[in-house]
mmCIF file of C-alpha atoms in Angstrom:
data_model
loop_
_atom_site.group_PDB
_atom_site.id
_atom_site.type_symbol
_atom_site.label_atom_id
_atom_site.label_comp_id
_atom_site.label_asym_id
_atom_site.label_seq_id
_atom_site.Cartn_x
_atom_site.Cartn_y
_atom_site.Cartn_z
ATOM 1 C CA UNK A 1395 18.964 -11.337 8.522
ATOM 2 C CA UNK A 1396 16.709 -10.489 11.153
ATOM 3 C CA UNK A 1397 13.649 -13.129 10.947
ATOM 4 C CA UNK A 1398 9.984 -11.836 10.349
ATOM 5 C CA UNK A 1399 8.783 -12.580 13.878
ATOM 6 C CA UNK A 1400 11.808 -10.825 15.389
ATOM 7 C CA UNK A 1401 10.711 -7.484 13.379
ATOM 8 C CA UNK A 1402 7.367 -8.156 14.391
ATOM 9 C CA UNK A 1403 8.351 -8.243 17.870
ATOM 10 C CA UNK A 1404 10.335 -4.959 17.457
ATOM 11 C CA UNK A 1405 7.360 -3.460 15.574
ATOM 12 C CA UNK A 1406 4.767 -4.229 18.379
ATOM 13 C CA UNK A 1407 7.223 -2.391 20.744
ATOM 14 C CA UNK A 1408 7.809 0.700 19.051
ATOM 15 C CA UNK A 1409 6.980 3.818 21.100
ATOM 16 C CA UNK A 1410 4.418 6.035 19.211
ATOM 17 C CA UNK A 1411 6.024 9.028 21.053
ATOM 18 C CA UNK A 1412 8.925 8.547 19.401
ATOM 19 C CA UNK A 1413 7.722 8.015 16.287
ATOM 20 C CA UNK A 1414 6.098 11.366 16.335
ATOM 21 C CA UNK A 1415 9.140 12.913 17.709
ATOM 22 C CA UNK A 1416 10.612 12.034 14.175
ATOM 23 C CA UNK A 1417 7.964 12.617 12.217
ATOM 24 C CA UNK A 1418 7.669 16.264 13.871
ATOM 25 C CA UNK A 1419 11.787 16.587 13.132
ATOM 26 C CA UNK A 1420 11.196 15.869 9.665
ATOM 27 C CA UNK A 1421 8.028 17.619 9.238
ATOM 28 C CA UNK A 1422 5.123 17.442 6.888
ATOM 29 C CA UNK A 1423 1.907 18.650 5.336
ATOM 30 C CA UNK A 1424 -0.182 17.537 2.401
ATOM 31 C CA UNK A 1425 -0.076 19.948 -0.195
ATOM 32 C CA UNK A 1426 -3.116 17.993 -2.366
ATOM 33 C CA UNK A 1427 -0.219 17.587 -5.117
ATOM 34 C CA UNK A 1428 -1.412 14.175 -6.004
ATOM 35 C CA UNK A 1429 2.453 13.138 -6.377
ATOM 36 C CA UNK A 1430 1.825 10.031 -4.808
ATOM 37 C CA UNK A 1431 -1.596 8.963 -6.433
ATOM 38 C CA UNK A 1432 0.001 9.511 -9.938
ATOM 39 C CA UNK A 1433 1.969 7.898 -12.423
ATOM 40 C CA UNK A 1434 5.609 8.611 -12.641
ATOM 41 C CA UNK A 1435 6.552 10.294 -16.193
ATOM 42 C CA UNK A 1436 10.549 10.386 -16.647
ATOM 43 C CA UNK A 1437 12.941 9.710 -19.750
ATOM 44 C CA UNK A 1438 12.524 6.157 -19.348
ATOM 45 C CA UNK A 1439 8.797 6.487 -20.206
ATOM 46 C CA UNK A 1440 5.672 5.961 -17.800
ATOM 47 C CA UNK A 1441 5.729 3.830 -14.610
ATOM 48 C CA UNK A 1442 2.381 3.402 -13.191
ATOM 49 C CA UNK A 1443 1.096 4.197 -9.829
ATOM 50 C CA UNK A 1444 2.276 1.152 -7.725
ATOM 51 C CA UNK A 1445 0.895 1.188 -3.955
ATOM 52 C CA UNK A 1446 0.375 -2.069 -1.776
ATOM 53 C CA UNK A 1447 -2.842 -3.147 -0.969
ATOM 54 C CA UNK A 1448 -3.911 -6.218 1.399
ATOM 55 C CA UNK A 1449 -6.760 -8.374 0.538
ATOM 56 C CA UNK A 1450 -9.193 -6.963 3.310
ATOM 57 C CA UNK A 1451 -8.381 -3.750 2.239
ATOM 58 C CA UNK A 1452 -9.408 -4.531 -1.458
ATOM 59 C CA UNK A 1453 -12.863 -5.807 0.030
ATOM 60 C CA UNK A 1454 -13.303 -2.576 2.035
ATOM 61 C CA UNK A 1455 -12.556 -0.522 -0.829
ATOM 62 C CA UNK A 1456 -14.886 -2.570 -2.964
ATOM 63 C CA UNK A 1457 -17.629 -1.764 -0.418
ATOM 64 C CA UNK A 1458 -16.569 2.109 -0.263
ATOM 65 C CA UNK A 1459 -16.633 2.263 -4.046
ATOM 66 C CA UNK A 1460 -19.884 0.317 -4.092
ATOM 67 C CA UNK A 1461 -21.647 3.133 -1.887
ATOM 68 C CA UNK A 1462 -19.800 6.091 -3.166
ATOM 69 C CA UNK A 1463 -20.588 5.360 -6.770
ATOM 70 C CA UNK A 1464 -23.725 3.357 -6.432
ATOM 71 C CA UNK A 1465 -22.345 0.867 -9.030
ATOM 72 C CA UNK A 1466 -20.985 -2.708 -8.153
ATOM 73 C CA UNK A 1467 -16.986 -2.859 -8.043
ATOM 74 C CA UNK A 1468 -15.682 -6.160 -8.518
ATOM 75 C CA UNK A 1469 -11.697 -7.010 -7.226
ATOM 76 C CA UNK A 1470 -10.622 -6.123 -10.640
ATOM 77 C CA UNK A 1471 -11.939 -2.674 -10.744
ATOM 78 C CA UNK A 1472 -10.087 -2.243 -7.149
ATOM 79 C CA UNK A 1473 -6.744 -4.262 -7.333
ATOM 80 C CA UNK A 1474 -4.416 -5.686 -9.904
ATOM 81 C CA UNK A 1475 -1.445 -8.153 -9.749
ATOM 82 C CA UNK A 1476 1.466 -6.517 -8.248
ATOM 83 C CA UNK A 1477 3.569 -6.417 -11.407
ATOM 84 C CA UNK A 1478 6.816 -7.225 -10.214
ATOM 85 C CA UNK A 1479 7.916 -10.723 -11.372
ATOM 86 C CA UNK A 1480 5.011 -10.744 -14.099
ATOM 87 C CA UNK A 1481 6.254 -11.196 -17.601
ATOM 88 C CA UNK A 1482 5.674 -8.755 -20.064
ATOM 89 C CA UNK A 1483 2.766 -10.182 -20.976
ATOM 90 C CA UNK A 1484 1.137 -10.108 -17.445
ATOM 91 C CA UNK A 1485 1.541 -14.078 -16.849
ATOM 92 C CA UNK A 1486 3.582 -15.524 -13.877
ATOM 93 C CA UNK A 1487 3.569 -15.530 -10.324
ATOM 94 C CA UNK A 1488 3.751 -12.535 -8.085
ATOM 95 C CA UNK A 1489 3.340 -11.322 -4.761
ATOM 96 C CA UNK A 1490 0.369 -9.102 -3.197
ATOM 97 C CA UNK A 1491 -1.553 -6.472 -4.912
ATOM 98 C CA UNK A 1492 -1.329 -3.483 -5.994
ATOM 99 C CA UNK A 1493 -4.009 -0.476 -6.310
ATOM 100 C CA UNK A 1494 -5.510 -0.616 -9.660
ATOM 101 C CA UNK A 1495 -4.571 2.533 -12.252
ATOM 102 C CA UNK A 1496 -6.608 4.244 -14.791
ATOM 103 C CA UNK A 1497 -5.514 4.627 -18.413
ATOM 104 C CA UNK A 1498 -2.926 7.097 -17.363
ATOM 105 C CA UNK A 1499 -1.412 4.996 -14.609
ATOM 106 C CA UNK A 1500 -2.735 7.079 -12.023
ATOM 107 C CA UNK A 1501 -4.577 5.456 -8.940
ATOM 108 C CA UNK A 1502 -7.854 4.866 -10.087
ATOM 109 C CA UNK A 1503 -9.649 6.451 -7.150
ATOM 110 C CA UNK A 1504 -7.896 9.592 -7.687
ATOM 111 C CA UNK A 1505 -9.361 12.650 -9.254
ATOM 112 C CA UNK A 1506 -8.226 16.608 -9.885
ATOM 113 C CA UNK A 1507 -10.261 19.423 -9.536
ATOM 114 C CA UNK A 1508 -9.955 22.337 -11.726
ATOM 115 C CA UNK A 1509 -7.716 24.161 -9.626
ATOM 116 C CA UNK A 1510 -5.359 21.133 -10.117
ATOM 117 C CA UNK A 1511 -5.337 19.761 -6.276
ATOM 118 C CA UNK A 1512 -5.777 16.359 -6.114
ATOM 119 C CA UNK A 1513 -8.003 14.199 -4.086
ATOM 120 C CA UNK A 1514 -8.910 10.791 -3.086
ATOM 121 C CA UNK A 1515 -12.502 9.866 -4.038
ATOM 122 C CA UNK A 1516 -12.357 6.751 -1.054
ATOM 123 C CA UNK A 1517 -10.416 8.882 1.343
ATOM 124 C CA UNK A 1518 -11.758 7.743 4.500
ATOM 125 C CA UNK A 1519 -11.170 3.860 3.409
ATOM 126 C CA UNK A 1520 -7.770 4.440 1.717
ATOM 127 C CA UNK A 1521 -5.102 1.516 2.410
ATOM 128 C CA UNK A 1522 -2.563 2.222 5.197
ATOM 129 C CA UNK A 1523 0.283 2.850 2.424
ATOM 130 C CA UNK A 1524 -1.767 5.490 1.464
ATOM 131 C CA UNK A 1525 -2.550 7.004 4.724
ATOM 132 C CA UNK A 1526 1.303 6.978 6.231
ATOM 133 C CA UNK A 1527 2.841 8.183 2.725
ATOM 134 C CA UNK A 1528 5.170 9.580 2.258
ATOM 135 C CA UNK A 1529 6.627 7.841 5.640
ATOM 136 C CA UNK A 1530 7.899 4.295 6.082
ATOM 137 C CA UNK A 1531 9.808 2.663 8.854
ATOM 138 C CA UNK A 1532 13.089 0.861 8.450
ATOM 139 C CA UNK A 1533 12.023 -2.625 9.567
ATOM 140 C CA UNK A 1534 12.969 -5.617 7.933
ATOM 141 C CA UNK A 1535 10.122 -7.292 6.215
ATOM 142 C CA UNK A 1536 7.957 -4.303 5.941
ATOM 143 C CA UNK A 1537 7.125 -2.161 2.781
ATOM 144 C CA UNK A 1538 8.073 1.435 1.368
ATOM 145 C CA UNK A 1539 6.148 3.450 -1.087
ATOM 146 C CA UNK A 1540 7.785 3.889 -4.873
ATOM 147 C CA UNK A 1541 11.298 5.667 -4.392
ATOM 148 C CA UNK A 1542 14.344 6.118 -2.217
ATOM 149 C CA UNK A 1543 14.096 7.669 1.061
ATOM 150 C CA UNK A 1544 15.068 11.171 0.920
ATOM 151 C CA UNK A 1545 15.207 11.786 4.822
ATOM 152 C CA UNK A 1546 15.359 10.302 7.848
ATOM 153 C CA UNK A 1547 14.933 9.902 11.833
ATOM 154 C CA UNK A 1548 15.524 7.112 13.792
ATOM 155 C CA UNK A 1549 13.451 4.441 12.128
ATOM 156 C CA UNK A 1550 11.354 6.799 10.258
ATOM 157 C CA UNK A 1551 11.805 7.277 6.589
ATOM 158 C CA UNK A 1552 10.422 9.971 4.757
ATOM 159 C CA UNK A 1553 10.317 9.656 0.454
ATOM 160 C CA UNK A 1554 10.069 11.977 -1.940
ATOM 161 C CA UNK A 1555 6.946 14.362 -1.589
ATOM 162 C CA UNK A 1556 6.775 18.250 -1.879
ATOM 163 C CA UNK A 1557 4.975 18.536 1.878
ATOM 164 C CA UNK A 1558 7.940 17.109 3.622
ATOM 165 C CA UNK A 1559 9.750 20.198 5.760
ATOM 166 C CA UNK A 1560 6.505 22.017 6.516
ATOM 167 C CA UNK A 1561 5.279 22.207 9.973
ATOM 168 C CA UNK A 1562 2.905 19.444 11.198
ATOM 169 C CA UNK A 1563 0.909 20.118 15.092
ATOM 170 C CA UNK A 1564 1.819 17.399 17.679
ATOM 171 C CA UNK A 1565 -1.588 15.827 17.564
ATOM 172 C CA UNK A 1566 -1.200 14.855 13.771
ATOM 173 C CA UNK A 1567 2.155 13.483 14.278
ATOM 174 C CA UNK A 1568 0.612 11.642 16.990
ATOM 175 C CA UNK A 1569 -2.128 10.363 14.625
ATOM 176 C CA UNK A 1570 0.459 9.488 12.061
ATOM 177 C CA UNK A 1571 2.945 8.025 13.872
ATOM 178 C CA UNK A 1572 0.093 5.393 15.296
ATOM 179 C CA UNK A 1573 -1.264 4.355 11.838
ATOM 180 C CA UNK A 1574 2.630 4.329 11.018
ATOM 181 C CA UNK A 1575 2.940 1.580 13.604
ATOM 182 C CA UNK A 1576 0.014 -0.112 12.902
ATOM 183 C CA UNK A 1577 1.015 -0.516 8.924
ATOM 184 C CA UNK A 1578 4.271 -2.036 9.743
ATOM 185 C CA UNK A 1579 2.813 -4.177 12.247
ATOM 186 C CA UNK A 1580 0.452 -5.502 9.457
ATOM 187 C CA UNK A 1581 2.939 -5.757 6.800
ATOM 188 C CA UNK A 1582 4.918 -8.109 8.936
ATOM 189 C CA UNK A 1583 1.494 -10.122 9.840
ATOM 190 C CA UNK A 1584 1.061 -10.337 6.336
ATOM 191 C CA UNK A 1585 4.440 -11.558 5.011
ATOM 192 C CA UNK A 1586 4.542 -14.147 7.468
ATOM 193 C CA UNK A 1587 0.846 -15.380 6.625
ATOM 194 C CA UNK A 1588 1.850 -15.379 3.130
ATOM 195 C CA UNK A 1589 5.112 -17.355 3.806
ATOM 196 C CA UNK A 1590 2.879 -19.798 5.746
ATOM 197 C CA UNK A 1591 0.815 -20.528 3.029
ATOM 198 C CA UNK A 1592 2.676 -19.521 -0.029
ATOM 199 C CA UNK A 1593 2.974 -22.831 -2.824
ATOM 200 C CA UNK A 1594 4.719 -22.173 -5.996
ATOM 201 C CA UNK A 1595 2.441 -22.663 -9.160
ATOM 202 C CA UNK A 1596 4.407 -22.742 -12.209
ATOM 203 C CA UNK A 1597 1.801 -24.717 -13.668
ATOM 204 C CA UNK A 1598 -0.954 -22.704 -13.352
ATOM 205 C CA UNK A 1599 -2.034 -20.436 -16.609
ATOM 206 C CA UNK A 1600 -1.902 -16.703 -16.825
ATOM 207 C CA UNK A 1601 -0.940 -14.722 -13.761
ATOM 208 C CA UNK A 1602 -0.838 -15.983 -10.177
ATOM 209 C CA UNK A 1603 -1.072 -13.777 -6.739
ATOM 210 C CA UNK A 1604 0.284 -15.131 -3.765
ATOM 211 C CA UNK A 1605 -0.768 -13.181 -0.483
ATOM 212 C CA UNK A 1606 -1.698 -13.657 3.172
ATOM 213 C CA UNK A 1607 -4.943 -15.716 2.076
ATOM 214 C CA UNK A 1608 -3.299 -18.227 -0.316
ATOM 215 C CA UNK A 1609 -3.125 -18.451 -4.356
ATOM 216 C CA UNK A 1610 -5.575 -16.397 -6.286
ATOM 217 C CA UNK A 1611 -6.213 -15.174 -9.817
ATOM 218 C CA UNK A 1612 -6.546 -11.733 -10.904
ATOM 219 C CA UNK A 1613 -9.861 -11.314 -10.222
ATOM 220 C CA UNK A 1614 -9.358 -12.368 -6.768
ATOM 221 C CA UNK A 1615 -10.821 -15.760 -6.648
ATOM 222 C CA UNK A 1616 -8.592 -18.564 -5.113
ATOM 223 C CA UNK A 1617 -6.869 -20.581 -7.657
ATOM 224 C CA UNK A 1618 -8.057 -24.113 -6.833
ATOM 225 C CA UNK A 1619 -11.769 -22.497 -6.720
ATOM 226 C CA UNK A 1620 -14.100 -24.741 -9.682
#
């Protein structure tokens, strides 16, 4: 298995032009359908929207929400513990954070217009995983959106989205490729830092979230802060 450090080296050396070529070949245009921001409903029930958000992105979203909505957003207004690994009662240990959801399981920053099109209320400050959807890179240690890849060109994977296959201009493809590379590097840097800081905490009450800054409580405060 490729080490995280080796994968990081590969990510840093990626050609933006080649990534843009792949994105152009697949094709993409956002239709504002809201599919990447809302819960998934199927025969098994409703699965809440789950998108990874890094600690500094949570703070950036807090600041953005405070400015746009003119009210104070605490950590839990923006992020929740990644549900994978937690018990049904929400206790246990998990890794990283997911964007907070509303009562319907949709991203808390998603809103739908009267014509049915969706919008992000913090679009300019949205996390890297949102900026690059529906694409990810096939590099060990990097994250990917929910759902299996439905198309692939080289290292670029495309995940289910009704905007796939549409024409995309070169400038937009290059901007998306640059951000996709940035996200992959960040994924790996965060994973390496998390690995270095990780200490199991089975003795802790409630939920414990391990991220690149250490172990935290669900409200984002360090676990050992008194």
